Structures are given as C-alpha cells and as structure tokens.
PDB file of C-alpha atoms and ligand atoms in Angstrom:
ATOM      1  CA  UNK A   1     101.142 116.130 202.733  1.00 39.00           C
ATOM      2  CA  UNK A   2     101.549 112.669 201.298  1.00 40.00           C
ATOM      3  CA  UNK A   3     102.995 110.707 203.936  1.00 41.00           C
ATOM      4  CA  UNK A   4     100.831 109.000 206.007  1.00 43.00           C
ATOM      5  CA  UNK A   5     101.866 106.150 208.006  1.00 47.00           C
ATOM      6  CA  UNK A   6     101.493 102.941 206.397  1.00 49.00           C
ATOM      7  CA  UNK A   7     101.696  99.140 206.897  1.00 59.00           C
ATOM      8  CA  UNK A   8     103.052  98.817 203.286  1.00 82.00           C
ATOM      9  CA  UNK A   9     103.392  99.680 199.786  1.00 96.00           C
ATOM     10  CA  UNK A  10     100.260  99.511 197.378  1.00 98.00           C
ATOM     11  CA  UNK A  11     100.672  97.391 193.992  1.00 98.00           C
ATOM     12  CA  UNK A  12      99.313  99.769 191.783  1.00 98.00           C
ATOM     13  CA  UNK A  13      98.382  98.838 187.595  1.00 98.00           C
ATOM     14  CA  UNK A  14      97.329 102.347 186.332  1.00 98.00           C
ATOM     15  CA  UNK A  15      95.070 102.908 183.083  1.00 98.00           C
ATOM     16  CA  UNK A  16      95.562 105.490 180.948  1.00 98.00           C
ATOM     17  CA  UNK A  17      94.597 107.252 177.592  1.00 98.00           C
ATOM     18  CA  UNK A  18      96.471 110.200 176.795  1.00 96.00           C
ATOM     19  CA  UNK A  19      99.502 112.667 178.060  1.00 97.00           C
ATOM     20  CA  UNK A  20      99.733 110.714 181.613  1.00 98.00           C
ATOM     21  CA  UNK A  21     100.621 113.436 183.559  1.00 98.00           C
ATOM     22  CA  UNK A  22      99.002 111.839 186.643  1.00 98.00           C
ATOM     23  CA  UNK A  23     100.627 108.803 186.047  1.00 98.00           C
ATOM     24  CA  UNK A  24     104.109 111.094 185.996  1.00 98.00           C
ATOM     25  CA  UNK A  25     103.126 112.713 189.296  1.00 98.00           C
ATOM     26  CA  UNK A  26     102.621 109.199 190.433  1.00 98.00           C
ATOM     27  CA  UNK A  27     105.639 107.747 188.848  1.00 98.00           C
ATOM     28  CA  UNK A  28     107.265 110.777 190.791  1.00 98.00           C
ATOM     29  CA  UNK A  29     106.233 110.250 194.032  1.00 98.00           C
ATOM     30  CA  UNK A  30     107.464 107.055 194.036  1.00 98.00           C
ATOM     31  CA  UNK A  31     110.721 107.851 193.360  1.00 97.00           C
ATOM     32  CA  UNK A  32     110.435 110.852 195.824  1.00 98.00           C
ATOM     33  CA  UNK A  33     108.788 108.036 198.604  1.00 97.00           C
ATOM     34  CA  UNK A  34     106.163 110.333 198.924  1.00 97.00           C
ATOM     35  CA  UNK A  35     103.776 107.678 197.323  1.00 98.00           C
ATOM     36  CA  UNK A  36     103.214 104.489 199.622  1.00 98.00           C
ATOM     37  CA  UNK A  37     103.288 102.516 196.745  1.00 98.00           C
ATOM     38  CA  UNK A  38     104.844 100.895 193.532  1.00 98.00           C
ATOM     39  CA  UNK A  39     103.405 101.298 189.974  1.00 98.00           C
ATOM     40  CA  UNK A  40     103.727  97.599 189.009  1.00 98.00           C
ATOM     41  CA  UNK A  41     101.790  97.780 185.383  1.00 98.00           C
ATOM     42  CA  UNK A  42     100.932 100.721 182.844  1.00 98.00           C
ATOM     43  CA  UNK A  43      97.973 100.031 179.992  1.00 98.00           C
ATOM     44  CA  UNK A  44      96.894 102.238 177.390  1.00 98.00           C
ATOM     45  CA  UNK A  45      94.111 101.754 175.104  1.00 98.00           C
ATOM     46  CA  UNK A  46      95.691 104.354 172.813  1.00 97.00           C
ATOM     47  CA  UNK A  47      99.042 102.960 171.215  1.00 97.00           C
ATOM     48  CA  UNK A  48     100.361 106.636 170.590  1.00 97.00           C
ATOM     49  CA  UNK A  49      99.684 107.586 174.457  1.00 98.00           C
ATOM     50  CA  UNK A  50     102.675 109.666 175.387  1.00 98.00           C
ATOM     51  CA  UNK A  51     101.981 108.294 178.887  1.00 98.00           C
ATOM     52  CA  UNK A  52     103.282 105.070 177.546  1.00 98.00           C
ATOM     53  CA  UNK A  53     106.480 106.722 177.102  1.00 98.00           C
ATOM     54  CA  UNK A  54     106.410 107.800 180.271  1.00 98.00           C
ATOM     55  CA  UNK A  55     105.788 104.091 182.123  1.00 98.00           C
ATOM     56  CA  UNK A  56     108.829 103.291 179.741  1.00 98.00           C
ATOM     57  CA  UNK A  57     111.229 105.490 180.589  1.00 98.00           C
ATOM     58  CA  UNK A  58     110.541 104.452 184.466  1.00 98.00           C
ATOM     59  CA  UNK A  59     111.004 100.896 183.446  1.00 98.00           C
ATOM     60  CA  UNK A  60     107.206 100.147 184.090  1.00 98.00           C
ATOM     61  CA  UNK A  61     105.690  97.216 182.230  1.00 98.00           C
ATOM     62  CA  UNK A  62     103.647  99.289 179.947  1.00 98.00           C
ATOM     63  CA  UNK A  63     100.939  97.746 177.133  1.00 98.00           C
ATOM     64  CA  UNK A  64      98.365  98.561 174.569  1.00 98.00           C
ATOM     65  CA  UNK A  65      94.807  96.933 174.007  1.00 97.00           C
ATOM     66  CA  UNK A  66      93.429  97.937 170.880  1.00 96.00           C
ATOM     67  CA  UNK A  67      89.722  98.190 171.527  1.00 96.00           C
ATOM     68  CA  UNK A  68      89.108  97.881 167.732  1.00 94.00           C
ATOM     69  CA  UNK A  69      90.693  94.606 166.879  1.00 93.00           C
ATOM     70  CA  UNK A  70      88.918  93.334 169.812  1.00 92.00           C
ATOM     71  CA  UNK A  71      85.567  94.277 168.898  1.00 92.00           C
ATOM     72  CA  UNK A  72      86.332  91.991 165.519  1.00 89.00           C
ATOM     73  CA  UNK A  73      84.207  88.799 165.931  1.00 84.00           C
ATOM     74  CA  UNK A  74      83.900  89.806 169.759  1.00 92.00           C
ATOM     75  CA  UNK A  75      80.411  88.147 170.180  1.00 90.00           C
ATOM     76  CA  UNK A  76      81.744  84.515 169.668  1.00 88.00           C
ATOM     77  CA  UNK A  77      84.719  85.232 172.239  1.00 92.00           C
ATOM     78  CA  UNK A  78      82.738  87.171 174.801  1.00 94.00           C
ATOM     79  CA  UNK A  79      80.522  83.931 175.167  1.00 91.00           C
ATOM     80  CA  UNK A  80      83.203  81.822 176.040  1.00 93.00           C
ATOM     81  CA  UNK A  81      83.751  84.778 178.831  1.00 95.00           C
ATOM     82  CA  UNK A  82      80.624  85.808 180.070  1.00 95.00           C
ATOM     83  CA  UNK A  83      76.608  85.329 179.730  1.00 95.00           C
ATOM     84  CA  UNK A  84      76.130  88.308 177.956  1.00 95.00           C
ATOM     85  CA  UNK A  85      72.638  88.677 178.126  1.00 94.00           C
ATOM     86  CA  UNK A  86      73.047  88.793 181.759  1.00 95.00           C
ATOM     87  CA  UNK A  87      76.066  91.290 181.749  1.00 96.00           C
ATOM     88  CA  UNK A  88      73.557  93.514 179.726  1.00 96.00           C
ATOM     89  CA  UNK A  89      71.112  93.468 182.318  1.00 95.00           C
ATOM     90  CA  UNK A  90      73.610  94.718 184.894  1.00 94.00           C
ATOM     91  CA  UNK A  91      75.028  97.397 183.014  1.00 94.00           C
ATOM     92  CA  UNK A  92      74.363 100.546 182.848  1.00 92.00           C
ATOM     93  CA  UNK A  93      77.144 101.967 180.207  1.00 93.00           C
ATOM     94  CA  UNK A  94      75.449 101.258 176.839  1.00 94.00           C
ATOM     95  CA  UNK A  95      72.250 103.486 175.996  1.00 92.00           C
ATOM     96  CA  UNK A  96      72.086 101.874 172.810  1.00 94.00           C
ATOM     97  CA  UNK A  97      68.371 100.899 172.051  1.00 95.00           C
ATOM     98  CA  UNK A  98      68.715  98.037 169.322  1.00 94.00           C
ATOM     99  CA  UNK A  99      69.682  95.078 171.607  1.00 93.00           C
ATOM    100  CA  UNK A 100      71.359  93.259 169.003  1.00 92.00           C
ATOM    101  CA  UNK A 101      74.015  97.141 168.404  1.00 94.00           C
ATOM    102  CA  UNK A 102      73.980  96.707 172.108  1.00 95.00           C
ATOM    103  CA  UNK A 103      75.274  93.577 172.643  1.00 95.00           C
ATOM    104  CA  UNK A 104      77.854  93.636 169.934  1.00 94.00           C
ATOM    105  CA  UNK A 105      79.345  96.692 171.587  1.00 94.00           C
ATOM    106  CA  UNK A 106      79.406  94.680 175.249  1.00 95.00           C
ATOM    107  CA  UNK A 107      80.708  92.037 173.653  1.00 96.00           C
ATOM    108  CA  UNK A 108      83.518  94.328 171.754  1.00 96.00           C
ATOM    109  CA  UNK A 109      84.274  95.455 175.776  1.00 97.00           C
ATOM    110  CA  UNK A 110      84.455  92.530 177.354  1.00 97.00           C
ATOM    111  CA  UNK A 111      87.133  90.938 174.811  1.00 97.00           C
ATOM    112  CA  UNK A 112      88.926  94.393 175.170  1.00 97.00           C
ATOM    113  CA  UNK A 113      88.727  94.251 179.241  1.00 97.00           C
ATOM    114  CA  UNK A 114      89.905  90.214 178.973  1.00 97.00           C
ATOM    115  CA  UNK A 115      92.942  91.616 177.462  1.00 96.00           C
ATOM    116  CA  UNK A 116      93.712  94.146 179.939  1.00 97.00           C
ATOM    117  CA  UNK A 117      92.788  91.807 182.561  1.00 97.00           C
ATOM    118  CA  UNK A 118      95.272  89.162 181.139  1.00 96.00           C
ATOM    119  CA  UNK A 119      97.930  91.989 181.070  1.00 96.00           C
ATOM    120  CA  UNK A 120      97.607  93.166 184.396  1.00 96.00           C
ATOM    121  CA  UNK A 121      96.229  90.251 186.610  1.00 96.00           C
ATOM    122  CA  UNK A 122     100.060  88.510 187.074  1.00 96.00           C
ATOM    123  CA  UNK A 123     101.364  91.547 188.320  1.00 97.00           C
ATOM    124  CA  UNK A 124      98.864  91.259 191.283  1.00 96.00           C
ATOM    125  CA  UNK A 125      97.783  94.791 191.856  1.00 97.00           C
ATOM    126  CA  UNK A 126      95.910  95.769 195.184  1.00 97.00           C
ATOM    127  CA  UNK A 127      94.152  98.439 192.962  1.00 98.00           C
ATOM    128  CA  UNK A 128      93.815  99.404 189.256  1.00 98.00           C
ATOM    129  CA  UNK A 129      94.131 103.327 188.791  1.00 98.00           C
ATOM    130  CA  UNK A 130      92.285 104.991 186.174  1.00 98.00           C
ATOM    131  CA  UNK A 131      94.359 108.207 185.280  1.00 98.00           C
ATOM    132  CA  UNK A 132      92.749 109.504 182.389  1.00 97.00           C
ATOM    133  CA  UNK A 133      91.519 106.517 180.843  1.00 98.00           C
ATOM    134  CA  UNK A 134      88.826 107.330 178.484  1.00 95.00           C
ATOM    135  CA  UNK A 135      87.026 104.108 178.308  1.00 96.00           C
ATOM    136  CA  UNK A 136      83.471 102.525 179.893  1.00 93.00           C
ATOM    137  CA  UNK A 137      84.197  99.880 182.197  1.00 96.00           C
ATOM    138  CA  UNK A 138      81.513  96.705 182.416  1.00 97.00           C
ATOM    139  CA  UNK A 139      80.440  95.101 185.659  1.00 96.00           C
ATOM    140  CA  UNK A 140      82.625  92.030 184.191  1.00 97.00           C
ATOM    141  CA  UNK A 141      85.657  94.215 184.755  1.00 97.00           C
ATOM    142  CA  UNK A 142      84.434  96.066 187.928  1.00 97.00           C
ATOM    143  CA  UNK A 143      83.390  92.926 189.105  1.00 95.00           C
ATOM    144  CA  UNK A 144      86.832  91.147 188.498  1.00 96.00           C
ATOM    145  CA  UNK A 145      88.675  94.213 190.349  1.00 96.00           C
ATOM    146  CA  UNK A 146      85.812  94.594 193.065  1.00 94.00           C
ATOM    147  CA  UNK A 147      85.824  90.880 194.193  1.00 89.00           C
ATOM    148  CA  UNK A 148      87.790  91.317 197.574  1.00 85.00           C
ATOM    149  CA  UNK A 149      86.106  94.883 198.013  1.00 88.00           C
ATOM    150  CA  UNK A 150      86.290  98.304 195.905  1.00 92.00           C
ATOM    151  CA  UNK A 151      89.245  97.734 193.773  1.00 97.00           C
ATOM    152  CA  UNK A 152      89.657 100.603 191.193  1.00 98.00           C
ATOM    153  CA  UNK A 153      89.680 104.211 191.558  1.00 98.00           C
ATOM    154  CA  UNK A 154      89.034 106.838 189.043  1.00 98.00           C
ATOM    155  CA  UNK A 155      90.450 110.458 188.815  1.00 98.00           C
ATOM    156  CA  UNK A 156      87.596 113.230 187.497  1.00 98.00           C
ATOM    157  CA  UNK A 157      88.210 116.399 186.234  1.00 98.00           C
ATOM    158  CA  UNK A 158      85.058 118.215 188.132  1.00 98.00           C
ATOM    159  CA  UNK A 159      83.063 118.152 191.200  1.00 98.00           C
ATOM    160  CA  UNK A 160      81.190 115.164 191.079  1.00 98.00           C
ATOM    161  CA  UNK A 161      77.936 114.561 191.075  1.00 98.00           C
ATOM    162  CA  UNK A 162      78.289 117.429 188.781  1.00 98.00           C
ATOM    163  CA  UNK A 163      79.556 117.652 185.234  1.00 98.00           C
ATOM    164  CA  UNK A 164      80.174 113.650 184.976  1.00 97.00           C
ATOM    165  CA  UNK A 165      81.684 112.528 181.662  1.00 95.00           C
ATOM    166  CA  UNK A 166      84.949 113.364 179.798  1.00 94.00           C
ATOM    167  CA  UNK A 167      84.712 117.387 179.446  1.00 97.00           C
ATOM    168  CA  UNK A 168      84.956 118.013 183.435  1.00 98.00           C
ATOM    169  CA  UNK A 169      86.968 121.027 183.056  1.00 98.00           C
ATOM    170  CA  UNK A 170      85.133 122.480 180.048  1.00 98.00           C
ATOM    171  CA  UNK A 171      81.721 122.095 181.351  1.00 98.00           C
ATOM    172  CA  UNK A 172      83.076 123.754 184.717  1.00 98.00           C
ATOM    173  CA  UNK A 173      84.148 126.691 182.668  1.00 98.00           C
ATOM    174  CA  UNK A 174      81.082 127.028 180.375  1.00 98.00           C
ATOM    175  CA  UNK A 175      78.837 126.551 183.009  1.00 98.00           C
ATOM    176  CA  UNK A 176      80.162 129.771 184.376  1.00 97.00           C
ATOM    177  CA  UNK A 177      81.420 128.465 187.683  1.00 98.00           C
ATOM    178  CA  UNK A 178      83.034 130.458 190.212  1.00 97.00           C
ATOM    179  CA  UNK A 179      84.719 127.207 191.937  1.00 98.00           C
ATOM    180  CA  UNK A 180      85.823 124.130 190.400  1.00 98.00           C
ATOM    181  CA  UNK A 181      86.545 120.937 191.431  1.00 98.00           C
ATOM    182  CA  UNK A 182      88.466 117.223 191.352  1.00 98.00           C
ATOM    183  CA  UNK A 183      87.217 114.299 192.385  1.00 98.00           C
ATOM    184  CA  UNK A 184      88.798 110.547 193.034  1.00 98.00           C
ATOM    185  CA  UNK A 185      86.116 107.596 193.551  1.00 98.00           C
ATOM    186  CA  UNK A 186      85.488 103.711 193.493  1.00 98.00           C
ATOM    187  CA  UNK A 187      84.277 103.306 190.517  1.00 97.00           C
ATOM    188  CA  UNK A 188      80.658 101.169 190.243  1.00 95.00           C
ATOM    189  CA  UNK A 189      78.715 100.460 187.156  1.00 92.00           C
ATOM    190  CA  UNK A 190      77.493 103.878 186.700  1.00 91.00           C
ATOM    191  CA  UNK A 191      79.674 106.873 184.772  1.00 92.00           C
ATOM    192  CA  UNK A 192      81.473 108.758 187.276  1.00 94.00           C
ATOM    193  CA  UNK A 193      78.889 107.935 190.097  1.00 94.00           C
ATOM    194  CA  UNK A 194      80.619 105.499 192.435  1.00 96.00           C
ATOM    195  CA  UNK A 195      81.225 106.424 196.391  1.00 97.00           C
ATOM    196  CA  UNK A 196      83.492 109.478 196.644  1.00 98.00           C
ATOM    197  CA  UNK A 197      86.574 109.293 198.298  1.00 98.00           C
ATOM    198  CA  UNK A 198      87.975 112.967 198.298  1.00 98.00           C
ATOM    199  CA  UNK A 199      87.325 116.452 196.838  1.00 98.00           C
ATOM    200  CA  UNK A 200      89.461 119.425 196.184  1.00 98.00           C
ATOM    201  CA  UNK A 201      88.162 122.945 195.211  1.00 98.00           C
ATOM    202  CA  UNK A 202      89.568 125.616 193.259  1.00 97.00           C
ATOM    203  CA  UNK A 203      88.592 129.094 192.262  1.00 97.00           C
ATOM    204  CA  UNK A 204      87.951 130.144 188.619  1.00 97.00           C
ATOM    205  CA  UNK A 205      89.174 133.978 188.713  1.00 96.00           C
ATOM    206  CA  UNK A 206      87.737 136.190 186.113  1.00 96.00           C
ATOM    207  CA  UNK A 207      89.512 136.785 182.668  1.00 95.00           C
ATOM    208  CA  UNK A 208      90.843 133.167 182.959  1.00 96.00           C
ATOM    209  CA  UNK A 209      90.865 131.151 179.888  1.00 97.00           C
ATOM    210  CA  UNK A 210      89.962 127.262 179.797  1.00 97.00           C
ATOM    211  CA  UNK A 211      93.622 126.459 179.676  1.00 97.00           C
ATOM    212  CA  UNK A 212      94.750 128.363 182.772  1.00 96.00           C
ATOM    213  CA  UNK A 213      92.070 126.390 184.654  1.00 97.00           C
ATOM    214  CA  UNK A 214      92.865 122.703 183.283  1.00 97.00           C
ATOM    215  CA  UNK A 215      96.637 123.523 184.737  1.00 96.00           C
ATOM    216  CA  UNK A 216      95.212 124.584 188.025  1.00 96.00           C
ATOM    217  CA  UNK A 217      93.035 121.626 188.450  1.00 97.00           C
ATOM    218  CA  UNK A 218      95.500 119.149 187.037  1.00 97.00           C
ATOM    219  CA  UNK A 219      98.135 120.330 189.709  1.00 96.00           C
ATOM    220  CA  UNK A 220      95.349 119.684 192.449  1.00 97.00           C
ATOM    221  CA  UNK A 221      94.442 116.075 190.732  1.00 98.00           C
ATOM    222  CA  UNK A 222      98.174 115.166 191.244  1.00 98.00           C
ATOM    223  CA  UNK A 223      97.640 116.129 195.274  1.00 98.00           C
ATOM    224  CA  UNK A 224      94.499 114.271 195.679  1.00 98.00           C
ATOM    225  CA  UNK A 225      95.256 111.444 194.199  1.00 98.00           C
ATOM    226  CA  UNK A 226      98.097 110.644 195.910  1.00 98.00           C
ATOM    227  CA  UNK A 227      96.973 111.665 199.305  1.00 98.00           C
ATOM    228  CA  UNK A 228      93.962 109.228 198.005  1.00 98.00           C
ATOM    229  CA  UNK A 229      96.482 106.224 197.864  1.00 98.00           C
ATOM    230  CA  UNK A 230      98.574 106.991 200.719  1.00 98.00           C
ATOM    231  CA  UNK A 231      94.975 106.827 202.601  1.00 98.00           C
ATOM    232  CA  UNK A 232      94.299 103.216 201.158  1.00 98.00           C
ATOM    233  CA  UNK A 233      97.907 102.213 202.259  1.00 98.00           C
ATOM    234  CA  UNK A 234      97.163 103.305 205.758  1.00 97.00           C
ATOM    235  CA  UNK A 235      93.881 101.898 205.765  1.00 97.00           C
ATOM    236  CA  UNK A 236      92.425 105.154 206.464  1.00 98.00           C
ATOM    237  CA  UNK A 237      89.739 104.978 204.225  1.00 98.00           C
ATOM    238  CA  UNK A 238      86.431 103.755 205.745  1.00 98.00           C
ATOM    239  CA  UNK A 239      83.555 102.374 203.864  1.00 97.00           C
ATOM    240  CA  UNK A 240      80.295 103.089 205.519  1.00 96.00           C
ATOM    241  CA  UNK A 241      76.431 102.531 204.836  1.00 95.00           C
ATOM    242  CA  UNK A 242      74.845 106.151 203.810  1.00 93.00           C
ATOM    243  CA  UNK A 243      71.166 106.930 205.358  1.00 94.00           C
ATOM    244  CA  UNK A 244      70.097 105.621 201.635  1.00 94.00           C
ATOM    245  CA  UNK A 245      71.798 102.058 202.124  1.00 94.00           C
ATOM    246  CA  UNK A 246      74.368 103.411 199.386  1.00 93.00           C
ATOM    247  CA  UNK A 247      78.126 102.930 200.698  1.00 95.00           C
ATOM    248  CA  UNK A 248      79.784 106.385 201.858  1.00 97.00           C
ATOM    249  CA  UNK A 249      82.999 106.871 202.343  1.00 98.00           C
ATOM    250  CA  UNK A 250      84.970 107.956 205.453  1.00 98.00           C
ATOM    251  CA  UNK A 251      88.503 109.125 206.191  1.00 98.00           C
ATOM    252  CA  UNK A 252      90.177 108.259 209.583  1.00 98.00           C
ATOM    253  CA  UNK A 253      92.984 110.313 209.288  1.00 98.00           C
ATOM    254  CA  UNK A 254      93.741 112.700 212.488  1.00 98.00           C
ATOM    255  CA  UNK A 255      95.531 115.141 209.837  1.00 98.00           C
ATOM    256  CA  UNK A 256      92.108 115.232 207.661  1.00 98.00           C
ATOM    257  CA  UNK A 257      91.324 118.668 208.512  1.00 98.00           C
ATOM    258  CA  UNK A 258      94.680 120.341 207.997  1.00 98.00           C
ATOM    259  CA  UNK A 259      95.155 118.479 204.690  1.00 98.00           C
ATOM    260  CA  UNK A 260      92.069 119.743 203.191  1.00 98.00           C
ATOM    261  CA  UNK A 261      92.815 123.219 204.244  1.00 98.00           C
ATOM    262  CA  UNK A 262      96.130 122.806 202.813  1.00 97.00           C
ATOM    263  CA  UNK A 263      94.421 121.727 199.524  1.00 97.00           C
ATOM    264  CA  UNK A 264      92.186 125.211 199.770  1.00 97.00           C
ATOM    265  CA  UNK A 265      95.103 127.180 200.366  1.00 96.00           C
ATOM    266  CA  UNK A 266      97.180 125.843 197.618  1.00 94.00           C
ATOM    267  CA  UNK A 267      94.421 126.372 195.067  1.00 94.00           C
ATOM    268  CA  UNK A 268      94.047 129.948 195.977  1.00 94.00           C
ATOM    269  CA  UNK A 269      97.732 130.836 195.414  1.00 93.00           C
ATOM    270  CA  UNK A 270      98.075 128.784 192.248  1.00 83.00           C
ATOM    271  CA  UNK A 271      98.625 132.041 189.644  1.00 73.00           C
TER     272      UNK A 271
HETATM  273  C1  GRF B 301      92.948 114.201 183.988  1.00 77.70           C
HETATM  274  O1  GRF B 301      92.406 115.693 183.687  1.00 77.70           O
HETATM  275  C2  GRF B 301      92.167 113.092 184.661  1.00 77.70           C
HETATM  276  O2  GRF B 301      90.987 113.957 185.358  1.00 77.70           O
HETATM  277  C3  GRF B 301      90.832 113.003 183.685  1.00 77.70           C
HETATM  278  O3  GRF B 301      91.898 112.863 182.156  1.00 77.70           O
HETATM  279  C4  GRF B 301      92.771 114.028 182.295  1.00 77.70           C
HETATM  280  C5  GRF B 301      93.955 113.151 182.210  1.00 77.70           C
HETATM  281  O4  GRF B 301      95.363 113.733 182.304  1.00 77.70           O
HETATM  282  N1  GRF B 301      90.261 112.119 183.773  1.00 77.70           N
HETATM  283  P1  GRF B 301      96.593 112.908 181.955  1.00 77.70           P
HETATM  284  O5  GRF B 301      96.366 112.265 181.147  1.00 77.70           O
HETATM  285  O6  GRF B 301      96.838 112.521 183.505  1.00 77.70           O
HETATM  286  O7  GRF B 301      98.006 114.160 181.738  1.00 77.70           O
END
C-alpha cells in the first residue's frame, strides 16, 4: 500500500530518542523501494539510543546532541540566536511560572535545537520526521523548518486529540479504551496539537496486556508513517482551511478509502 506514484524521492531527517523501530521500518522500506524517500541523516538526543546503531548499520550519517551540555551557559548563547523574550511569548510548551527559570530552560532548548539544525541543514531535508523523539520543540526550531510550509511531521501513539504526551499506549490501555489508534500530524507550537494527516485504529481485546497493545500499535505506526511520507512525496497532502480558520489536511489519493480499509483489516487480523 506504500507505492503511490511520485514525482521524486523526499529527503528526510529523522529525529529519535530510543529504539528506533519506526526508523528501521523506514530504512527497510527505502531498501525495498516502497518508500519514496531517502533518509539523509538521523539525530538523537540520547547517546545510547539503539536507533543510532540502526542508522550507522544502514550507513546513514547519525549524530547525538547532548541537551544537558547545551543547557550550560545557554542564556548567553541563546541570546545570540534569538530574541528570547519574544520567543517566550510565542512558545506554548513550557508552563514554568518563574520567568527566570522558564527563560533559562528555553535558552537550553534553543541552544540544543541550534545544534540539531546545524547537524541536519547541510543535508537539505524536505521534511524532519520525529520518530520517537521525546523532546518538545520551541518555535525557534519549528519556524526554521516551516519557513516554506509545514516541514516537520510526528508519529503519535494514540488517537489524537485524545492522549497527547509521552504515554499514548499506556493512557489508551489504562483508560479502558476498546479501540486505540496512531496519528501522524504536522508539528505546530503545541504538544501533539498540529494538523492531523492520517490516523489508524486497532482493537484492544479483553485480557490483553500493554505490551500486546504496544506491539499491535507499533506495527500500525510503520504502515501509517510510510504511507504519509509517500502521500507527501506524491503531493497528495493538501492543506485547507477549516471552518475555524485552522489548517485542515485532505488526502488527494484516489485509493484513500481502500488504504484506510486495508489498515482496519490489518489491525483486526494482528494476533
Ligand atoms: C513510538 O510509539 C512513537 O509513536 C512514539 O515513540 C515510540 C517510538 O518507538 N512517539 P521507536 O523508537 O520507533 O521504536
């Protein structure tokens, strides 16, 4: 289902923090020729992330950016990069009430993000794909990659707008949901709030545990993420305006209904 006709392969930068099974699924599909993209560079905020090894094995340039060291004496460095007070007015991710602490934290993020930008800019990515990257991004980073339209996409392990944050599978399971889901969306300034591009659902059968749910969901994530990348490559992701003026996404793929139906069939047939 990942073989939409496309004008050209997209150049991707993939950001990870952990095991990188989504990254591996992308690498495998690139090799198999079913993903209309090339993974140009991988960046992790964790030095021990297994995803870095996956990238190295696939001979993809891979970098680690250490957020902790970037936070040291960040205020001065960040002021050379952005107007911090102005950035603070635009950001929606840090809720720290003490303004000095908030600015210091924001400065640390901006310095780390400037390092990521430095690591990936020379690869000229069409899109930055977040694949288990467990950091919130400031408007500094987002504006950089959104300059020519939405340029950052994220995979989230829940049916947004339910269960944003870092525990999508656990939250779905603990709530007692009968269906769970995965969502791919453009990244905006909020946490998991950007315009939805695609969603798929899976059942939670009685007696199943969280690990079962996670593996069923992850298998679906690989399908949905690669399909979204192929839609982007094919120019089939259209940005419209919703009734509230906010961006809404429409997929212009004649096979859209059969792709969604295949996802449902697949979710029902996972053991
Ligand atoms: C995935 O469930 C993804 O949706 C979430 O983090 C997890 C990353 O898994 N954001 P992996 O590193 O790709 O295996």
